[in-house]
PDB file of N, CA and C in Angstrom:
ATOM      1  N   MET A 215     130.117  47.977-168.639  1.00 48.00           N
ATOM      2  CA  MET A 215     130.993  48.591-169.475  1.00 48.00           C
ATOM      3  C   MET A 215     130.648  47.586-170.680  1.00 48.00           C
ATOM      4  N   ARG A 216     130.791  49.392-171.792  1.00 54.00           N
ATOM      5  CA  ARG A 216     130.217  48.352-172.631  1.00 54.00           C
ATOM      6  C   ARG A 216     131.934  48.756-173.332  1.00 54.00           C
ATOM      7  N   LYS A 217     131.699  47.613-174.243  1.00 58.00           N
ATOM      8  CA  LYS A 217     133.270  47.767-174.945  1.00 58.00           C
ATOM      9  C   LYS A 217     133.020  47.669-176.619  1.00 58.00           C
ATOM     10  N   LEU A 218     133.833  48.567-177.385  1.00 60.00           N
ATOM     11  CA  LEU A 218     133.469  48.860-178.712  1.00 60.00           C
ATOM     12  C   LEU A 218     134.095  47.137-179.494  1.00 60.00           C
ATOM     13  N   ILE A 219     133.371  46.849-180.422  1.00 62.00           N
ATOM     14  CA  ILE A 219     133.507  45.441-181.208  1.00 62.00           C
ATOM     15  C   ILE A 219     134.076  46.152-182.184  1.00 62.00           C
ATOM     16  N   ASP A 220     134.901  45.353-182.549  1.00 61.00           N
ATOM     17  CA  ASP A 220     135.198  45.850-184.321  1.00 61.00           C
ATOM     18  C   ASP A 220     135.723  44.867-185.214  1.00 61.00           C
ATOM     19  N   ASN A 221     134.955  44.537-186.492  1.00 63.00           N
ATOM     20  CA  ASN A 221     134.503  44.036-186.905  1.00 63.00           C
ATOM     21  C   ASN A 221     135.236  44.085-188.148  1.00 63.00           C
ATOM     22  N   SER A 222     136.257  45.202-188.014  1.00 66.00           N
ATOM     23  CA  SER A 222     136.655  45.714-189.401  1.00 66.00           C
ATOM     24  C   SER A 222     138.236  43.758-189.540  1.00 66.00           C
ATOM     25  N   HIS A 223     138.793  43.933-190.790  1.00 68.00           N
ATOM     26  CA  HIS A 223     140.028  42.617-190.934  1.00 68.00           C
ATOM     27  C   HIS A 223     141.313  43.470-191.696  1.00 68.00           C
ATOM     28  N   ALA A 224     140.700  45.004-190.677  1.00 64.00           N
ATOM     29  CA  ALA A 224     142.456  45.168-191.726  1.00 64.00           C
ATOM     30  C   ALA A 224     143.471  45.603-190.340  1.00 64.00           C
ATOM     31  N   PRO A 225     145.064  45.416-190.577  1.00 65.00           N
ATOM     32  CA  PRO A 225     145.142  45.023-189.720  1.00 65.00           C
ATOM     33  C   PRO A 225     145.818  46.263-188.884  1.00 65.00           C
ATOM     34  N   ALA A 226     145.973  46.521-188.028  1.00 68.00           N
ATOM     35  CA  ALA A 226     146.705  47.185-186.688  1.00 68.00           C
ATOM     36  C   ALA A 226     147.851  48.165-187.492  1.00 68.00           C
ATOM     37  N   ALA A 227     147.201  49.418-187.595  1.00 75.00           N
ATOM     38  CA  ALA A 227     148.363  49.605-188.022  1.00 75.00           C
ATOM     39  C   ALA A 227     149.349  49.941-186.847  1.00 75.00           C
ATOM     40  N   LYS A 228     150.574  49.554-187.249  1.00 86.00           N
ATOM     41  CA  LYS A 228     152.287  49.842-186.378  1.00 86.00           C
ATOM     42  C   LYS A 228     152.776  50.553-185.619  1.00 86.00           C
ATOM     43  N   ARG A 229     151.709  51.211-185.007  1.00 88.00           N
ATOM     44  CA  ARG A 229     152.790  52.219-184.117  1.00 88.00           C
ATOM     45  C   ARG A 229     154.475  52.842-183.981  1.00 88.00           C
ATOM     46  N   PRO A 230     154.505  54.303-184.116  1.00 92.00           N
ATOM     47  CA  PRO A 230     155.696  54.420-185.075  1.00 92.00           C
ATOM     48  C   PRO A 230     157.012  54.323-183.413  1.00 92.00           C
ATOM     49  N   TYR A 231     158.217  54.639-183.207  1.00 93.00           N
ATOM     50  CA  TYR A 231     159.040  54.539-182.814  1.00 93.00           C
ATOM     51  C   TYR A 231     159.268  55.461-181.818  1.00 93.00           C
ATOM     52  N   ILE A 232     158.547  55.289-180.130  1.00 95.00           N
ATOM     53  CA  ILE A 232     158.601  57.136-179.322  1.00 95.00           C
ATOM     54  C   ILE A 232     159.947  57.335-178.996  1.00 95.00           C
ATOM     55  N   GLY A 233     161.176  56.419-178.449  1.00 96.00           N
ATOM     56  CA  GLY A 233     161.924  56.786-177.571  1.00 96.00           C
ATOM     57  C   GLY A 233     161.638  57.231-176.108  1.00 96.00           C
ATOM     58  N   HIS A 234     162.904  57.835-175.773  1.00 96.00           N
ATOM     59  CA  HIS A 234     162.925  57.958-174.803  1.00 96.00           C
ATOM     60  C   HIS A 234     162.324  59.162-174.661  1.00 96.00           C
ATOM     61  N   TYR A 235     162.336  60.285-175.176  1.00 97.00           N
ATOM     62  CA  TYR A 235     161.573  61.596-174.979  1.00 97.00           C
ATOM     63  C   TYR A 235     159.737  61.499-175.201  1.00 97.00           C
ATOM     64  N   GLY A 236     159.607  60.863-176.831  1.00 97.00           N
ATOM     65  CA  GLY A 236     158.651  60.555-176.931  1.00 97.00           C
ATOM     66  C   GLY A 236     157.835  59.784-175.461  1.00 97.00           C
ATOM     67  N   HIS A 237     157.770  58.843-174.817  1.00 97.00           N
ATOM     68  CA  HIS A 237     157.749  58.714-173.144  1.00 97.00           C
ATOM     69  C   HIS A 237     157.982  59.251-172.535  1.00 97.00           C
ATOM     70  N   LEU A 238     158.435  60.402-172.039  1.00 97.00           N
ATOM     71  CA  LEU A 238     158.746  61.383-170.979  1.00 97.00           C
ATOM     72  C   LEU A 238     158.085  62.555-171.596  1.00 97.00           C
ATOM     73  N   ARG A 239     157.136  62.401-172.369  1.00 97.00           N
ATOM     74  CA  ARG A 239     155.799  63.297-173.400  1.00 97.00           C
ATOM     75  C   ARG A 239     154.910  62.794-173.223  1.00 97.00           C
ATOM     76  N   LYS A 240     154.399  60.993-172.915  1.00 97.00           N
ATOM     77  CA  LYS A 240     153.481  60.512-173.421  1.00 97.00           C
ATOM     78  C   LYS A 240     153.500  61.278-171.465  1.00 97.00           C
ATOM     79  N   ALA A 241     153.922  60.715-171.226  1.00 97.00           N
ATOM     80  CA  ALA A 241     154.174  60.172-169.806  1.00 97.00           C
ATOM     81  C   ALA A 241     153.783  61.604-168.649  1.00 97.00           C
ATOM     82  N   TYR A 242     154.262  62.998-169.644  1.00 98.00           N
ATOM     83  CA  TYR A 242     154.093  64.493-168.840  1.00 98.00           C
ATOM     84  C   TYR A 242     152.269  64.468-169.061  1.00 98.00           C
ATOM     85  N   LEU A 243     151.879  64.384-171.041  1.00 97.00           N
ATOM     86  CA  LEU A 243     150.126  64.169-170.979  1.00 97.00           C
ATOM     87  C   LEU A 243     148.605  64.121-170.491  1.00 97.00           C
ATOM     88  N   GLU A 244     149.877  62.981-169.742  1.00 97.00           N
ATOM     89  CA  GLU A 244     149.029  61.591-169.327  1.00 97.00           C
ATOM     90  C   GLU A 244     148.774  61.473-167.933  1.00 97.00           C
ATOM     91  N   GLN A 245     149.464  62.477-167.035  1.00 97.00           N
ATOM     92  CA  GLN A 245     150.249  62.860-165.719  1.00 97.00           C
ATOM     93  C   GLN A 245     149.431  64.475-165.541  1.00 97.00           C
ATOM     94  N   TYR A 246     149.647  65.745-166.649  1.00 97.00           N
ATOM     95  CA  TYR A 246     149.345  66.772-166.240  1.00 97.00           C
ATOM     96  C   TYR A 246     148.831  67.339-167.062  1.00 97.00           C
ATOM     97  N   ARG A 247     148.157  66.631-168.525  1.00 96.00           N
ATOM     98  CA  ARG A 247     147.820  67.594-169.972  1.00 96.00           C
ATOM     99  C   ARG A 247     146.278  66.515-170.047  1.00 96.00           C
ATOM    100  N   PRO A 248     145.721  66.364-168.851  1.00 96.00           N
ATOM    101  CA  PRO A 248     144.977  64.966-169.356  1.00 96.00           C
ATOM    102  C   PRO A 248     143.910  65.351-170.255  1.00 96.00           C
ATOM    103  N   ASP A 249     143.605  66.378-170.482  1.00 97.00           N
ATOM    104  CA  ASP A 249     143.004  66.682-171.749  1.00 97.00           C
ATOM    105  C   ASP A 249     143.560  66.815-172.985  1.00 97.00           C
ATOM    106  N   LEU A 250     144.180  67.631-172.621  1.00 96.00           N
ATOM    107  CA  LEU A 250     145.176  66.583-174.509  1.00 96.00           C
ATOM    108  C   LEU A 250     145.420  65.313-174.945  1.00 96.00           C
ATOM    109  N   TYR A 251     145.903  64.735-173.218  1.00 97.00           N
ATOM    110  CA  TYR A 251     146.632  63.018-174.020  1.00 97.00           C
ATOM    111  C   TYR A 251     145.176  62.351-174.218  1.00 97.00           C
ATOM    112  N   THR A 252     144.105  62.940-174.024  1.00 96.00           N
ATOM    113  CA  THR A 252     142.740  61.815-174.541  1.00 96.00           C
ATOM    114  C   THR A 252     142.778  62.767-175.646  1.00 96.00           C
ATOM    115  N   ALA A 253     142.599  63.871-175.724  1.00 96.00           N
ATOM    116  CA  ALA A 253     142.065  64.250-177.303  1.00 96.00           C
ATOM    117  C   ALA A 253     143.238  63.034-178.791  1.00 96.00           C
ATOM    118  N   LEU A 254     144.735  63.489-177.964  1.00 96.00           N
ATOM    119  CA  LEU A 254     145.340  62.673-179.008  1.00 96.00           C
ATOM    120  C   LEU A 254     145.304  61.471-178.887  1.00 96.00           C
ATOM    121  N   VAL A 255     145.186  60.788-177.900  1.00 95.00           N
ATOM    122  CA  VAL A 255     144.325  59.510-177.916  1.00 95.00           C
ATOM    123  C   VAL A 255     142.795  59.084-178.396  1.00 95.00           C
ATOM    124  N   ALA A 256     142.191  60.038-178.536  1.00 95.00           N
ATOM    125  CA  ALA A 256     140.654  59.702-178.991  1.00 95.00           C
ATOM    126  C   ALA A 256     140.983  59.923-180.624  1.00 95.00           C
ATOM    127  N   SER A 257     141.928  60.333-181.577  1.00 94.00           N
ATOM    128  CA  SER A 257     141.798  60.772-182.536  1.00 94.00           C
ATOM    129  C   SER A 257     143.590  59.742-183.228  1.00 94.00           C
ATOM    130  N   GLU A 258     143.957  58.811-182.444  1.00 93.00           N
ATOM    131  CA  GLU A 258     144.924  57.909-182.560  1.00 93.00           C
ATOM    132  C   GLU A 258     145.992  58.691-183.261  1.00 93.00           C
ATOM    133  N   LYS A 259     146.307  59.657-182.484  1.00 95.00           N
ATOM    134  CA  LYS A 259     147.700  60.075-182.836  1.00 95.00           C
ATOM    135  C   LYS A 259     148.981  60.104-182.167  1.00 95.00           C
ATOM    136  N   LEU A 260     148.278  60.048-180.459  1.00 96.00           N
ATOM    137  CA  LEU A 260     149.525  60.320-179.898  1.00 96.00           C
ATOM    138  C   LEU A 260     150.330  59.350-180.269  1.00 96.00           C
ATOM    139  N   TYR A 261     150.286  58.552-181.023  1.00 96.00           N
ATOM    140  CA  TYR A 261     152.247  58.070-181.187  1.00 96.00           C
ATOM    141  C   TYR A 261     152.503  58.442-182.474  1.00 96.00           C
ATOM    142  N   GLU A 262     152.403  59.119-183.061  1.00 96.00           N
ATOM    143  CA  GLU A 262     152.680  60.273-183.578  1.00 96.00           C
ATOM    144  C   GLU A 262     153.515  61.357-183.376  1.00 96.00           C
ATOM    145  N   HIS A 263     152.745  61.737-182.591  1.00 96.00           N
ATOM    146  CA  HIS A 263     153.022  62.903-181.521  1.00 96.00           C
ATOM    147  C   HIS A 263     154.100  62.631-181.025  1.00 96.00           C
ATOM    148  N   CYS A 264     154.558  61.922-180.314  1.00 97.00           N
ATOM    149  CA  CYS A 264     155.600  61.300-178.762  1.00 97.00           C
ATOM    150  C   CYS A 264     156.957  61.151-179.716  1.00 97.00           C
ATOM    151  N   ALA A 265     156.304  60.100-181.202  1.00 97.00           N
ATOM    152  CA  ALA A 265     157.566  59.461-182.126  1.00 97.00           C
ATOM    153  C   ALA A 265     158.110  61.196-182.740  1.00 97.00           C
ATOM    154  N   GLU A 266     157.278  62.663-182.689  1.00 97.00           N
ATOM    155  CA  GLU A 266     157.751  64.153-183.411  1.00 97.00           C
ATOM    156  C   GLU A 266     158.633  64.299-182.435  1.00 97.00           C
ATOM    157  N   ILE A 267     158.485  64.310-180.790  1.00 97.00           N
ATOM    158  CA  ILE A 267     158.656  65.129-180.301  1.00 97.00           C
ATOM    159  C   ILE A 267     160.093  64.503-179.964  1.00 97.00           C
ATOM    160  N   ASN A 268     160.163  62.806-179.690  1.00 97.00           N
ATOM    161  CA  ASN A 268     161.112  62.758-179.555  1.00 97.00           C
ATOM    162  C   ASN A 268     162.788  62.362-180.674  1.00 97.00           C
ATOM    163  N   GLU A 269     161.911  63.220-181.966  1.00 97.00           N
ATOM    164  CA  GLU A 269     162.587  63.516-183.062  1.00 97.00           C
ATOM    165  C   GLU A 269     163.986  64.557-183.300  1.00 97.00           C
ATOM    166  N   ALA A 270     162.368  65.338-182.254  1.00 97.00           N
ATOM    167  CA  ALA A 270     162.692  67.184-182.129  1.00 97.00           C
ATOM    168  C   ALA A 270     163.339  66.524-181.344  1.00 97.00           C
ATOM    169  N   ALA A 271     163.684  65.614-180.156  1.00 97.00           N
ATOM    170  CA  ALA A 271     164.309  66.448-179.223  1.00 97.00           C
ATOM    171  C   ALA A 271     165.870  65.752-179.403  1.00 97.00           C
ATOM    172  N   GLN A 272     165.915  65.040-179.911  1.00 97.00           N
ATOM    173  CA  GLN A 272     167.283  64.489-180.877  1.00 97.00           C
ATOM    174  C   GLN A 272     167.459  65.571-181.312  1.00 97.00           C
ATOM    175  N   HIS A 273     167.008  65.837-182.478  1.00 98.00           N
ATOM    176  CA  HIS A 273     168.246  66.352-183.520  1.00 98.00           C
ATOM    177  C   HIS A 273     168.164  68.066-182.557  1.00 98.00           C
ATOM    178  N   ARG A 274     167.565  68.496-181.193  1.00 97.00           N
ATOM    179  CA  ARG A 274     167.927  69.491-180.727  1.00 97.00           C
ATOM    180  C   ARG A 274     169.183  69.542-180.311  1.00 97.00           C
ATOM    181  N   ILE A 275     169.672  68.021-179.561  1.00 97.00           N
ATOM    182  CA  ILE A 275     170.664  67.938-179.234  1.00 97.00           C
ATOM    183  C   ILE A 275     171.473  67.656-180.273  1.00 97.00           C
ATOM    184  N   ASP A 276     171.098  67.598-180.878  1.00 97.00           N
ATOM    185  CA  ASP A 276     172.020  67.279-182.335  1.00 97.00           C
ATOM    186  C   ASP A 276     172.575  68.717-182.145  1.00 97.00           C
ATOM    187  N   LEU A 277     171.792  69.448-182.254  1.00 97.00           N
ATOM    188  CA  LEU A 277     172.128  70.651-182.760  1.00 97.00           C
ATOM    189  C   LEU A 277     173.545  71.827-181.126  1.00 97.00           C
ATOM    190  N   ILE A 278     172.704  71.135-180.082  1.00 97.00           N
ATOM    191  CA  ILE A 278     173.201  72.560-178.705  1.00 97.00           C
ATOM    192  C   ILE A 278     174.240  71.642-178.596  1.00 97.00           C
ATOM    193  N   MET A 279     174.625  70.578-178.522  1.00 97.00           N
ATOM    194  CA  MET A 279     176.265  69.767-177.624  1.00 97.00           C
ATOM    195  C   MET A 279     177.613  69.944-178.150  1.00 97.00           C
ATOM    196  N   PRO A 280     177.404  70.666-179.678  1.00 96.00           N
ATOM    197  CA  PRO A 280     178.752  71.041-180.064  1.00 96.00           C
ATOM    198  C   PRO A 280     179.230  72.032-179.202  1.00 96.00           C
ATOM    199  N   GLU A 281     177.888  72.994-179.156  1.00 97.00           N
ATOM    200  CA  GLU A 281     178.284  74.840-178.783  1.00 97.00           C
ATOM    201  C   GLU A 281     178.671  74.243-177.438  1.00 97.00           C
ATOM    202  N   LEU A 282     178.076  73.620-176.660  1.00 97.00           N
ATOM    203  CA  LEU A 282     177.824  72.979-175.226  1.00 97.00           C
ATOM    204  C   LEU A 282     179.767  73.129-174.565  1.00 97.00           C
ATOM    205  N   ALA A 283     179.731  71.764-175.881  1.00 97.00           N
ATOM    206  CA  ALA A 283     180.832  70.818-175.376  1.00 97.00           C
ATOM    207  C   ALA A 283     181.863  72.690-175.629  1.00 97.00           C
ATOM    208  N   ARG A 284     181.922  73.000-176.465  1.00 96.00           N
ATOM    209  CA  ARG A 284     182.342  74.398-177.261  1.00 96.00           C
ATOM    210  C   ARG A 284     182.569  75.462-176.210  1.00 96.00           C
ATOM    211  N   SER A 285     182.329  75.995-175.483  1.00 96.00           N
ATOM    212  CA  SER A 285     182.180  76.476-174.491  1.00 96.00           C
ATOM    213  C   SER A 285     182.215  75.504-173.573  1.00 96.00           C
ATOM    214  N   ALA A 286     182.487  74.948-173.039  1.00 95.00           N
ATOM    215  CA  ALA A 286     183.170  74.226-171.269  1.00 95.00           C
ATOM    216  C   ALA A 286     184.056  73.610-171.712  1.00 95.00           C
ATOM    217  N   GLY A 287     185.049  73.945-173.011  1.00 95.00           N
ATOM    218  CA  GLY A 287     186.624  73.442-173.132  1.00 95.00           C
ATOM    219  C   GLY A 287     186.642  72.003-173.266  1.00 95.00           C
ATOM    220  N   ALA A 288     185.556  71.538-173.730  1.00 94.00           N
ATOM    221  CA  ALA A 288     185.887  69.942-174.489  1.00 94.00           C
ATOM    222  C   ALA A 288     186.533  69.685-175.707  1.00 94.00           C
ATOM    223  N   THR A 289     187.965  70.170-176.113  1.00 95.00           N
ATOM    224  CA  THR A 289     188.113  69.540-177.220  1.00 95.00           C
ATOM    225  C   THR A 289     188.909  68.493-177.283  1.00 95.00           C
ATOM    226  N   GLU A 290     189.871  67.981-178.064  1.00 95.00           N
ATOM    227  CA  GLU A 290     190.759  66.666-178.852  1.00 95.00           C
ATOM    228  C   GLU A 290     191.760  67.452-177.991  1.00 95.00           C
ATOM    229  N   ASP A 291     192.799  68.017-177.903  1.00 96.00           N
ATOM    230  CA  ASP A 291     192.926  68.023-177.341  1.00 96.00           C
ATOM    231  C   ASP A 291     193.661  67.912-175.892  1.00 96.00           C
ATOM    232  N   LEU A 292     192.407  67.863-175.008  1.00 96.00           N
ATOM    233  CA  LEU A 292     192.300  68.143-173.766  1.00 96.00           C
ATOM    234  C   LEU A 292     191.465  66.383-173.888  1.00 96.00           C
ATOM    235  N   LYS A 293     190.958  66.177-175.261  1.00 95.00           N
ATOM    236  CA  LYS A 293     190.771  64.039-175.180  1.00 95.00           C
ATOM    237  C   LYS A 293     191.942  63.914-174.962  1.00 95.00           C
ATOM    238  N   ARG A 294     192.768  63.901-175.667  1.00 96.00           N
ATOM    239  CA  ARG A 294     194.429  62.767-175.990  1.00 96.00           C
ATOM    240  C   ARG A 294     194.951  63.460-174.807  1.00 96.00           C
ATOM    241  N   LYS A 295     194.461  65.006-174.059  1.00 97.00           N
ATOM    242  CA  LYS A 295     195.644  64.457-172.374  1.00 97.00           C
ATOM    243  C   LYS A 295     195.027  64.528-171.753  1.00 97.00           C
ATOM    244  N   ASP A 296     193.973  64.798-171.052  1.00 96.00           N
ATOM    245  CA  ASP A 296     193.189  64.086-170.040  1.00 96.00           C
ATOM    246  C   ASP A 296     191.531  63.405-170.291  1.00 96.00           C
ATOM    247  N   GLN A 297     191.720  62.543-170.255  1.00 96.00           N
ATOM    248  CA  GLN A 297     190.432  61.761-171.165  1.00 96.00           C
ATOM    249  C   GLN A 297     189.004  62.040-169.903  1.00 96.00           C
ATOM    250  N   LEU A 298     189.484  61.431-168.384  1.00 97.00           N
ATOM    251  CA  LEU A 298     188.750  60.999-167.508  1.00 97.00           C
ATOM    252  C   LEU A 298     188.310  62.588-167.697  1.00 97.00           C
ATOM    253  N   ALA A 299     188.969  63.864-167.701  1.00 97.00           N
ATOM    254  CA  ALA A 299     188.706  64.998-167.459  1.00 97.00           C
ATOM    255  C   ALA A 299     187.114  65.355-168.741  1.00 97.00           C
ATOM    256  N   TRP A 300     187.859  65.196-169.924  1.00 97.00           N
ATOM    257  CA  TRP A 300     187.034  65.033-170.552  1.00 97.00           C
ATOM    258  C   TRP A 300     185.689  64.602-170.904  1.00 97.00           C
ATOM    259  N   VAL A 301     185.697  63.775-170.645  1.00 97.00           N
ATOM    260  CA  VAL A 301     184.504  62.924-170.617  1.00 97.00           C
ATOM    261  C   VAL A 301     183.518  63.622-169.110  1.00 97.00           C
ATOM    262  N   GLY A 302     184.373  64.085-168.538  1.00 97.00           N
ATOM    263  CA  GLY A 302     183.336  64.685-167.200  1.00 97.00           C
ATOM    264  C   GLY A 302     183.350  65.753-168.342  1.00 97.00           C
ATOM    265  N   LEU A 303     183.658  67.089-168.257  1.00 97.00           N
ATOM    266  CA  LEU A 303     182.711  67.980-169.338  1.00 97.00           C
ATOM    267  C   LEU A 303     182.163  67.535-170.322  1.00 97.00           C
ATOM    268  N   MET A 304     182.050  66.621-170.957  1.00 97.00           N
ATOM    269  CA  MET A 304     181.309  65.869-172.372  1.00 97.00           C
ATOM    270  C   MET A 304     179.769  65.008-171.359  1.00 97.00           C
ATOM    271  N   ASN A 305     179.438  64.908-170.251  1.00 97.00           N
ATOM    272  CA  ASN A 305     179.047  64.279-169.678  1.00 97.00           C
ATOM    273  C   ASN A 305     178.046  65.074-168.562  1.00 97.00           C
ATOM    274  N   ALA A 306     178.751  66.442-168.224  1.00 97.00           N
ATOM    275  CA  ALA A 306     178.055  67.408-168.238  1.00 97.00           C
ATOM    276  C   ALA A 306     176.841  68.229-169.393  1.00 97.00           C
ATOM    277  N   CYS A 307     177.911  68.565-170.366  1.00 97.00           N
ATOM    278  CA  CYS A 307     177.384  68.992-171.177  1.00 97.00           C
ATOM    279  C   CYS A 307     175.814  68.031-171.894  1.00 97.00           C
ATOM    280  N   ARG A 308     175.982  66.634-171.352  1.00 97.00           N
ATOM    281  CA  ARG A 308     175.250  66.157-172.295  1.00 97.00           C
ATOM    282  C   ARG A 308     173.429  67.041-171.178  1.00 97.00           C
ATOM    283  N   ALA A 309     174.217  66.686-169.972  1.00 97.00           N
ATOM    284  CA  ALA A 309     172.881  66.531-168.911  1.00 97.00           C
ATOM    285  C   ALA A 309     172.527  67.964-169.320  1.00 97.00           C
ATOM    286  N   GLN A 310     173.601  68.830-169.332  1.00 97.00           N
ATOM    287  CA  GLN A 310     172.860  70.035-169.657  1.00 97.00           C
ATOM    288  C   GLN A 310     172.139  70.156-170.847  1.00 97.00           C
ATOM    289  N   ALA A 311     171.843  69.524-172.119  1.00 97.00           N
ATOM    290  CA  ALA A 311     171.228  69.670-173.172  1.00 97.00           C
ATOM    291  C   ALA A 311     170.221  68.883-172.873  1.00 97.00           C
ATOM    292  N   ASP A 312     170.167  67.669-172.490  1.00 97.00           N
ATOM    293  CA  ASP A 312     169.012  67.255-172.252  1.00 97.00           C
ATOM    294  C   ASP A 312     167.578  67.993-170.516  1.00 97.00           C
ATOM    295  N   GLU A 313     167.859  68.824-169.650  1.00 97.00           N
ATOM    296  CA  GLU A 313     167.835  69.548-168.950  1.00 97.00           C
ATOM    297  C   GLU A 313     166.795  70.676-169.974  1.00 97.00           C
ATOM    298  N   ILE A 314     167.238  71.248-170.989  1.00 97.00           N
ATOM    299  CA  ILE A 314     166.851  71.726-171.826  1.00 97.00           C
ATOM    300  C   ILE A 314     165.931  70.978-172.925  1.00 97.00           C
ATOM    301  N   VAL A 315     166.380  70.595-173.210  1.00 97.00           N
ATOM    302  CA  VAL A 315     165.861  69.301-174.412  1.00 97.00           C
ATOM    303  C   VAL A 315     164.402  68.920-173.788  1.00 97.00           C
ATOM    304  N   LYS A 316     164.366  69.238-172.611  1.00 97.00           N
ATOM    305  CA  LYS A 316     163.254  68.376-171.539  1.00 97.00           C
ATOM    306  C   LYS A 316     162.676  70.012-171.119  1.00 97.00           C
ATOM    307  N   PHE A 317     162.332  71.140-171.259  1.00 97.00           N
ATOM    308  CA  PHE A 317     162.111  72.444-171.078  1.00 97.00           C
ATOM    309  C   PHE A 317     161.523  72.671-171.866  1.00 97.00           C
ATOM    310  N   GLU A 318     162.106  72.957-172.942  1.00 96.00           N
ATOM    311  CA  GLU A 318     161.384  72.987-174.252  1.00 96.00           C
ATOM    312  C   GLU A 318     160.668  72.507-175.285  1.00 96.00           C
ATOM    313  N   LEU A 319     160.904  70.836-175.537  1.00 95.00           N
ATOM    314  CA  LEU A 319     159.937  70.423-176.203  1.00 95.00           C
ATOM    315  C   LEU A 319     158.769  69.466-175.232  1.00 95.00           C
ATOM    316  N   VAL A 320     159.601  68.950-174.050  1.00 96.00           N
ATOM    317  CA  VAL A 320     158.443  68.167-173.581  1.00 96.00           C
ATOM    318  C   VAL A 320     157.531  68.565-172.815  1.00 96.00           C
ATOM    319  N   TYR A 321     158.320  69.062-171.389  1.00 95.00           N
ATOM    320  CA  TYR A 321     157.338  69.383-170.629  1.00 95.00           C
ATOM    321  C   TYR A 321     156.894  71.438-171.122  1.00 95.00           C
ATOM    322  N   ASP A 322     156.609  70.633-172.068  1.00 85.00           N
ATOM    323  CA  ASP A 322     155.445  72.890-172.715  1.00 85.00           C
ATOM    324  C   ASP A 322     154.370  72.207-172.261  1.00 85.00           C
TER     325      ASP A 322
END
């Protein structure tokens, strides 16, 4: 097997933080979209792509969580009266937002 030898003395570029959704996207590309994965690796854009996906997913969750909570009835009044019910509703909203983001951004 041939190895490529890099004789340049330039420091390696720091990889961007890819986060949870970026890791999911990377695993998805590796498993189900190997051509795109290979192209991104060859062009050294894989980590930038995954970081963009992670940032977009976090932004999307921040946008849809208040609407999901409002539609589920998780109000501040409920939070004061019955904290356990409020936490349950918020957990359900978070899970729903997570599934929406995975469908829209990660597994497309």
